[in-house]
mmCIF file of C-alpha atoms in Angstrom:
data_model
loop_
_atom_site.group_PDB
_atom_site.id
_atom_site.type_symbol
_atom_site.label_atom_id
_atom_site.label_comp_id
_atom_site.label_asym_id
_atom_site.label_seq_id
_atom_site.Cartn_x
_atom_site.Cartn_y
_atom_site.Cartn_z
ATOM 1 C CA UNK A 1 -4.795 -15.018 8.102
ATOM 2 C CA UNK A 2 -1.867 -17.811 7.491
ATOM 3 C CA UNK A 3 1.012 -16.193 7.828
ATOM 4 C CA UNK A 4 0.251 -12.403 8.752
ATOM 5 C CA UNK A 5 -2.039 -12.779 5.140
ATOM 6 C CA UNK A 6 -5.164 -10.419 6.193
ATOM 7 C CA UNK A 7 -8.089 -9.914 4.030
ATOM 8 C CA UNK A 8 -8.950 -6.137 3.766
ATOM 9 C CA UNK A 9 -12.434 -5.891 4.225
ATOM 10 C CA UNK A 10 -14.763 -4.869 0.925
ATOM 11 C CA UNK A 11 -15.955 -1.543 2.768
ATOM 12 C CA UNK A 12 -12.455 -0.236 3.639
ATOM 13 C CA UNK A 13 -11.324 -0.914 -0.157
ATOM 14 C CA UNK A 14 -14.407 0.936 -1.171
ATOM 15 C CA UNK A 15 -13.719 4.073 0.729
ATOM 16 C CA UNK A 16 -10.444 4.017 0.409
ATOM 17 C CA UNK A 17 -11.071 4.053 -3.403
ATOM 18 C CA UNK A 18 -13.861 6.711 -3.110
ATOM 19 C CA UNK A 19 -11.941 8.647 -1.069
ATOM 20 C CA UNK A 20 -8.761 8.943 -3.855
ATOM 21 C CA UNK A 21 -10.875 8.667 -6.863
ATOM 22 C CA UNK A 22 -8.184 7.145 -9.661
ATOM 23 C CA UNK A 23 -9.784 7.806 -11.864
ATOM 24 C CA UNK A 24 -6.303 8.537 -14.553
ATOM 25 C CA UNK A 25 -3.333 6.952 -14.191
ATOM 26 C CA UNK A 26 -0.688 4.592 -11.841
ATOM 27 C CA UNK A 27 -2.476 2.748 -9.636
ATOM 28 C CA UNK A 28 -0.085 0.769 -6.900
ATOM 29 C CA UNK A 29 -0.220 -1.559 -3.933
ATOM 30 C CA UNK A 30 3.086 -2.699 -2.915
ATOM 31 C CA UNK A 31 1.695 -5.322 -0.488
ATOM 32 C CA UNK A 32 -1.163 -5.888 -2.938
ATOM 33 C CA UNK A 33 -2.744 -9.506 -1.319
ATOM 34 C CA UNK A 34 -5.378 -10.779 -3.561
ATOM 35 C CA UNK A 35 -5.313 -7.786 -5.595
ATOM 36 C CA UNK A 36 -8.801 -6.443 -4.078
ATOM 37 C CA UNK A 37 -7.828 -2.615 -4.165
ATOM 38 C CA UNK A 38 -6.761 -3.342 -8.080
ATOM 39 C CA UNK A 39 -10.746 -4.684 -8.672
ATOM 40 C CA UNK A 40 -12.103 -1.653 -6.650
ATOM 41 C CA UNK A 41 -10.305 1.059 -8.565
ATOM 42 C CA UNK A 42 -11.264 -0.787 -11.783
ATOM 43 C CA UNK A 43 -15.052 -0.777 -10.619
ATOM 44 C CA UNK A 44 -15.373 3.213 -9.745
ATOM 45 C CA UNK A 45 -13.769 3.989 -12.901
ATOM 46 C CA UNK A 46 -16.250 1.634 -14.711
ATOM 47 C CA UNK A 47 -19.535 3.043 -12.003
ATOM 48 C CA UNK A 48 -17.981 6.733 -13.140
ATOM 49 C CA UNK A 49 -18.450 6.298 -16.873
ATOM 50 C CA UNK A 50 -14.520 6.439 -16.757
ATOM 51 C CA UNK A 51 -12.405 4.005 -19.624
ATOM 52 C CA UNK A 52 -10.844 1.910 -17.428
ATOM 53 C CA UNK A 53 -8.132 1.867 -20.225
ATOM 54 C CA UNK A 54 -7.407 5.121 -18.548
ATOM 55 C CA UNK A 55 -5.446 3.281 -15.567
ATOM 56 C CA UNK A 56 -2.636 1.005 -15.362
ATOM 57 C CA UNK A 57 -2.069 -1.126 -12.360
ATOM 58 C CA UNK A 58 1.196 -1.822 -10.355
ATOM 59 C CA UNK A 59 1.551 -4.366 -7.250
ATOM 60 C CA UNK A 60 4.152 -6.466 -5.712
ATOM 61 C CA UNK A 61 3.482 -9.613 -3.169
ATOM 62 C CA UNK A 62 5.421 -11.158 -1.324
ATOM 63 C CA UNK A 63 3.495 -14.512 -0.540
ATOM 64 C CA UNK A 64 3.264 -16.341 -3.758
ATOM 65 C CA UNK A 65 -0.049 -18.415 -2.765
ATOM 66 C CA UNK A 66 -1.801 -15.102 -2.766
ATOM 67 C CA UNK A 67 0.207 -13.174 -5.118
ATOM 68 C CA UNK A 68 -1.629 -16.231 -7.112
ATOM 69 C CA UNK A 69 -4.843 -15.623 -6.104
ATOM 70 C CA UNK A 70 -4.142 -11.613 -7.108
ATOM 71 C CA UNK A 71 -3.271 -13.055 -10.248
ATOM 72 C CA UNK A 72 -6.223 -15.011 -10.951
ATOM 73 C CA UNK A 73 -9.160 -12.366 -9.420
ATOM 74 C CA UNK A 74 -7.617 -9.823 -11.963
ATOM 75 C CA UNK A 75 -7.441 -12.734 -14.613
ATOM 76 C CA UNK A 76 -11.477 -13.235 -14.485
ATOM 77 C CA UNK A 77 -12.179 -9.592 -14.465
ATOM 78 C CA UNK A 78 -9.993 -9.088 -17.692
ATOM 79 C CA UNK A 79 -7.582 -6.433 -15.460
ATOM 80 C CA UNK A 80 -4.204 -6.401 -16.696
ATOM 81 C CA UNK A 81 -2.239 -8.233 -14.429
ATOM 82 C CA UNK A 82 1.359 -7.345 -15.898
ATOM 83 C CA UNK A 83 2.697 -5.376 -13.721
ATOM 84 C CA UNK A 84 1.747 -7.473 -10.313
ATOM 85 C CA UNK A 85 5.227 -9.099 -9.509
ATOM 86 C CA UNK A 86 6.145 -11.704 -6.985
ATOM 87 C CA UNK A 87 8.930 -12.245 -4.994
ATOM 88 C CA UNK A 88 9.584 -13.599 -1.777
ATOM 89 C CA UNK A 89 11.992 -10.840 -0.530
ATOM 90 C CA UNK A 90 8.805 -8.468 -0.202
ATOM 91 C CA UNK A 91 9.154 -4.572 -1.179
ATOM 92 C CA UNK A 92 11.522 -3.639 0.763
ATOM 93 C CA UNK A 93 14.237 -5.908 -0.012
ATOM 94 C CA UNK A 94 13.565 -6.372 -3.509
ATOM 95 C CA UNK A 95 11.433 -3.411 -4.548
ATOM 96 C CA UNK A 96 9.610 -4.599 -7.720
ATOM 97 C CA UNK A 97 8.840 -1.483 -9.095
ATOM 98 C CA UNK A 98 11.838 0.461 -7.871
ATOM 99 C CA UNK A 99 11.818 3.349 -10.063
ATOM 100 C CA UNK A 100 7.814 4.055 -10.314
ATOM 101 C CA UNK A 101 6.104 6.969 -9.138
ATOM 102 C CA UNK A 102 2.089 6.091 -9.111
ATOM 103 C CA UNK A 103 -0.661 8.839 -9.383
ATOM 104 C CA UNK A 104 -2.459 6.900 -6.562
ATOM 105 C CA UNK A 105 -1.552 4.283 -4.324
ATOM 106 C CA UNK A 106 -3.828 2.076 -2.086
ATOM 107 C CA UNK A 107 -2.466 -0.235 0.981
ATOM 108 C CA UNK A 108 -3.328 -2.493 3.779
ATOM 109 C CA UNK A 109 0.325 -3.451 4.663
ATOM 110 C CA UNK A 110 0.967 -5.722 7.375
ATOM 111 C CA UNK A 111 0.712 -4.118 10.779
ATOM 112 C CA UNK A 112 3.438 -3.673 13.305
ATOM 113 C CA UNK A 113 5.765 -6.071 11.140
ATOM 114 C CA UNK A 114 8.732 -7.054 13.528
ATOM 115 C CA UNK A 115 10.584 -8.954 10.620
ATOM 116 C CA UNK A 116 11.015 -6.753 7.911
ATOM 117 C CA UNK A 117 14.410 -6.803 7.316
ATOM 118 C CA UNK A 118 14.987 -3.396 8.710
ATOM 119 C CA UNK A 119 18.212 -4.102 10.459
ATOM 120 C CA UNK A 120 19.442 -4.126 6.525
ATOM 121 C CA UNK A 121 18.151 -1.207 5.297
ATOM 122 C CA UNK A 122 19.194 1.414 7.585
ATOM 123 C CA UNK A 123 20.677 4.010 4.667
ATOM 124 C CA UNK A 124 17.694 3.769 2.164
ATOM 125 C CA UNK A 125 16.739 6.266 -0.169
ATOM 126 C CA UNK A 126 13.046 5.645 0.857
ATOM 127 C CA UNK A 127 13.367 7.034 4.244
ATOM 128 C CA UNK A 128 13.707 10.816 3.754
ATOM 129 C CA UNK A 129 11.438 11.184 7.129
ATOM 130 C CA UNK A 130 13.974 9.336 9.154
ATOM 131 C CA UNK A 131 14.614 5.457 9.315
ATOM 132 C CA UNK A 132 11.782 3.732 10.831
ATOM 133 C CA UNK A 133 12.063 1.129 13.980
ATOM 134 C CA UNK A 134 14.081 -2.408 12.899
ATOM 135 C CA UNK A 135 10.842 -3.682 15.126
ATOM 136 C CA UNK A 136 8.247 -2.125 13.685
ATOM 137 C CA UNK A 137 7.327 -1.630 9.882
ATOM 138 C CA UNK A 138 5.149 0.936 10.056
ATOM 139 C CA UNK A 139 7.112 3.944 9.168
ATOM 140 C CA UNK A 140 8.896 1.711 6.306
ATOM 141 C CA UNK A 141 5.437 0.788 4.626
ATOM 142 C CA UNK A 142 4.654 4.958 4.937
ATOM 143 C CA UNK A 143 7.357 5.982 3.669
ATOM 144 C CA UNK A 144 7.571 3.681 1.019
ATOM 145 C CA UNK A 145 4.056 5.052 -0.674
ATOM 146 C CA UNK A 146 5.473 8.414 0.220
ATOM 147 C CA UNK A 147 8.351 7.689 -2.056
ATOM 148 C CA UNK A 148 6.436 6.165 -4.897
ATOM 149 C CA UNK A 149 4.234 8.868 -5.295
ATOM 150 C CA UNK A 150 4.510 11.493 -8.158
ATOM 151 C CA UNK A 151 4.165 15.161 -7.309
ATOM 152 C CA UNK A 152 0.498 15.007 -7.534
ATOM 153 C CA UNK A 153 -0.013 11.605 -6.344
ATOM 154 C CA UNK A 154 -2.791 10.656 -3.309
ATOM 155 C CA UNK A 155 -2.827 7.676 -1.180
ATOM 156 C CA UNK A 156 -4.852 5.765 1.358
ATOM 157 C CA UNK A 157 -3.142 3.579 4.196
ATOM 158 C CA UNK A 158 -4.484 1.303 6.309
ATOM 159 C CA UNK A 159 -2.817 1.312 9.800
ATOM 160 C CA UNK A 160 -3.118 0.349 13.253
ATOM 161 C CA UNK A 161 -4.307 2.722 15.476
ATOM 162 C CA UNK A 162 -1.333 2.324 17.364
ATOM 163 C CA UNK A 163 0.418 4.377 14.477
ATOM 164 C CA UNK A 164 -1.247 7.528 14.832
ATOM 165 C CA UNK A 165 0.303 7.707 19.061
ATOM 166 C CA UNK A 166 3.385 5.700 18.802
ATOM 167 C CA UNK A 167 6.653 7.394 20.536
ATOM 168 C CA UNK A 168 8.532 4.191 19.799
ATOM 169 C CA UNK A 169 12.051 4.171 18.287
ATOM 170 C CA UNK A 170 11.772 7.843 16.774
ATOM 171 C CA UNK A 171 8.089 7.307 15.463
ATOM 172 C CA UNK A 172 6.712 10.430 16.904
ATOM 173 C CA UNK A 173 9.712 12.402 14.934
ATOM 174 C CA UNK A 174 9.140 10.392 11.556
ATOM 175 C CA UNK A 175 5.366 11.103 12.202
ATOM 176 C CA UNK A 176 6.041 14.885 13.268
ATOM 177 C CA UNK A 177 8.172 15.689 9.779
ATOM 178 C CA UNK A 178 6.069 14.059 7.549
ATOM 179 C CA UNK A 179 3.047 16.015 8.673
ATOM 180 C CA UNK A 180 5.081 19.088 8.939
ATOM 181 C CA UNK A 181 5.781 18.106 4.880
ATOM 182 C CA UNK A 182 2.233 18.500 4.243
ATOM 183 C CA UNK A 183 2.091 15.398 3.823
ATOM 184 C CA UNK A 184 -1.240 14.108 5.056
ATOM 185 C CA UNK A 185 -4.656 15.244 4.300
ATOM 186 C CA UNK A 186 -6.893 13.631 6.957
ATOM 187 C CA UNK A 187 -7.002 10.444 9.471
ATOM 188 C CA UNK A 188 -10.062 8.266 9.352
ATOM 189 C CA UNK A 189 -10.710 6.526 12.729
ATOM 190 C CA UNK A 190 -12.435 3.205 11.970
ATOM 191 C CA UNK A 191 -14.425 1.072 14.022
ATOM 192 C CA UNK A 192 -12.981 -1.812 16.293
ATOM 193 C CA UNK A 193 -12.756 -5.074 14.910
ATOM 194 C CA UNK A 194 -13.441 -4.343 11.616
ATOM 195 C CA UNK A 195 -10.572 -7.030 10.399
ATOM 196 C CA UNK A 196 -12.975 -10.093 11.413
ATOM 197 C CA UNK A 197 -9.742 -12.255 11.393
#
């Protein structure tokens, strides 16, 4: 938990990977940790009788300590590691895989960030919804897999609750438009202190 580093519990990867099923294709985490939603995707292909040839994997971290632990959990499992970039300006200042849209993308990003930068990226192409809070990630991290997803693309976010009410900053309009785009399939309520840290 060093530095706003949070270990997503096994049992959220897991659904979150049952739940989108990637089966095929571009598999991304731009805040990607330790690389845990990389080994879950890789295990339901492999528990499906899938070829886990069949995926590629795409991440970006911005802490190098556990961009290097990412590095070596994917390393022992024989996962491709390639495409997980470092760099210390995070995804939204230095978007590692700028130009990528994923067929499913899994995140945990940090909740309620207060320094992301935002102040600097007022005009970005990423936020078609409406530019998110300088104080408050949130929107940025949504919009951000909303923008890296191909036209068929699924993903699965882990948020704070607080996200699903907020009226902070223009929030509640971001939120209103994107669901207005058709843009989300369901909200899963999970239980209180599920993050143990």
């Amino acid at each position: 938990k060093k530095g706003g580093q949070f270990y997503t519990p096994k049992s959220l990867v897991k659904l979150l990977v049952q739940m989108l099923k990637p089966y095929k294709g571009r598999v991304f985490d731009p805040c990607c940790g330790s690389g845990g939603m990389f080994v879950q995707s890789e295990k339901f292909v492999v528990e499906h009788q899938g070829n886990v040839n069949d995926i590629s994997i795409y991440g970006q971290e911005s802490n190098q300590t556990t961009w290097r632990l990412a590095k070596m959990n994917l390393a022992i499992r024989g996962i491709d590691s390639s495409q997980v970039k470092w760099n210390n300006e995070g995804s939204f200042l230095n978007d590692a895989h700028r130009d990528l849209k994923a067929d499913f993308i899994i995140a945990n990003p940090p909740f309620n960030d207060r320094d992301w930068s935002g102040h600097l990226l007022s005009d970005d192409v990423r936020w078609q919804y409406g530019t998110p809070p300088a104080g408050s990630a949130n929107y940025a991290w949504i919009q951000n897999v909303i923008y890296h997803l191909n036209d068929n693309g699924k993903a699965g976010i882990v948020m704070a609750n607080g996200a699903m009410t907020s009226t902070n900053n223009n929030e509640d309009v971001i939120r209103a438009a994107i669901i207005e785009d058709d843009f989300v399939e369901c909200m899963v309520a999970l239980p209180k202190q599920l993050f143990i840290n």
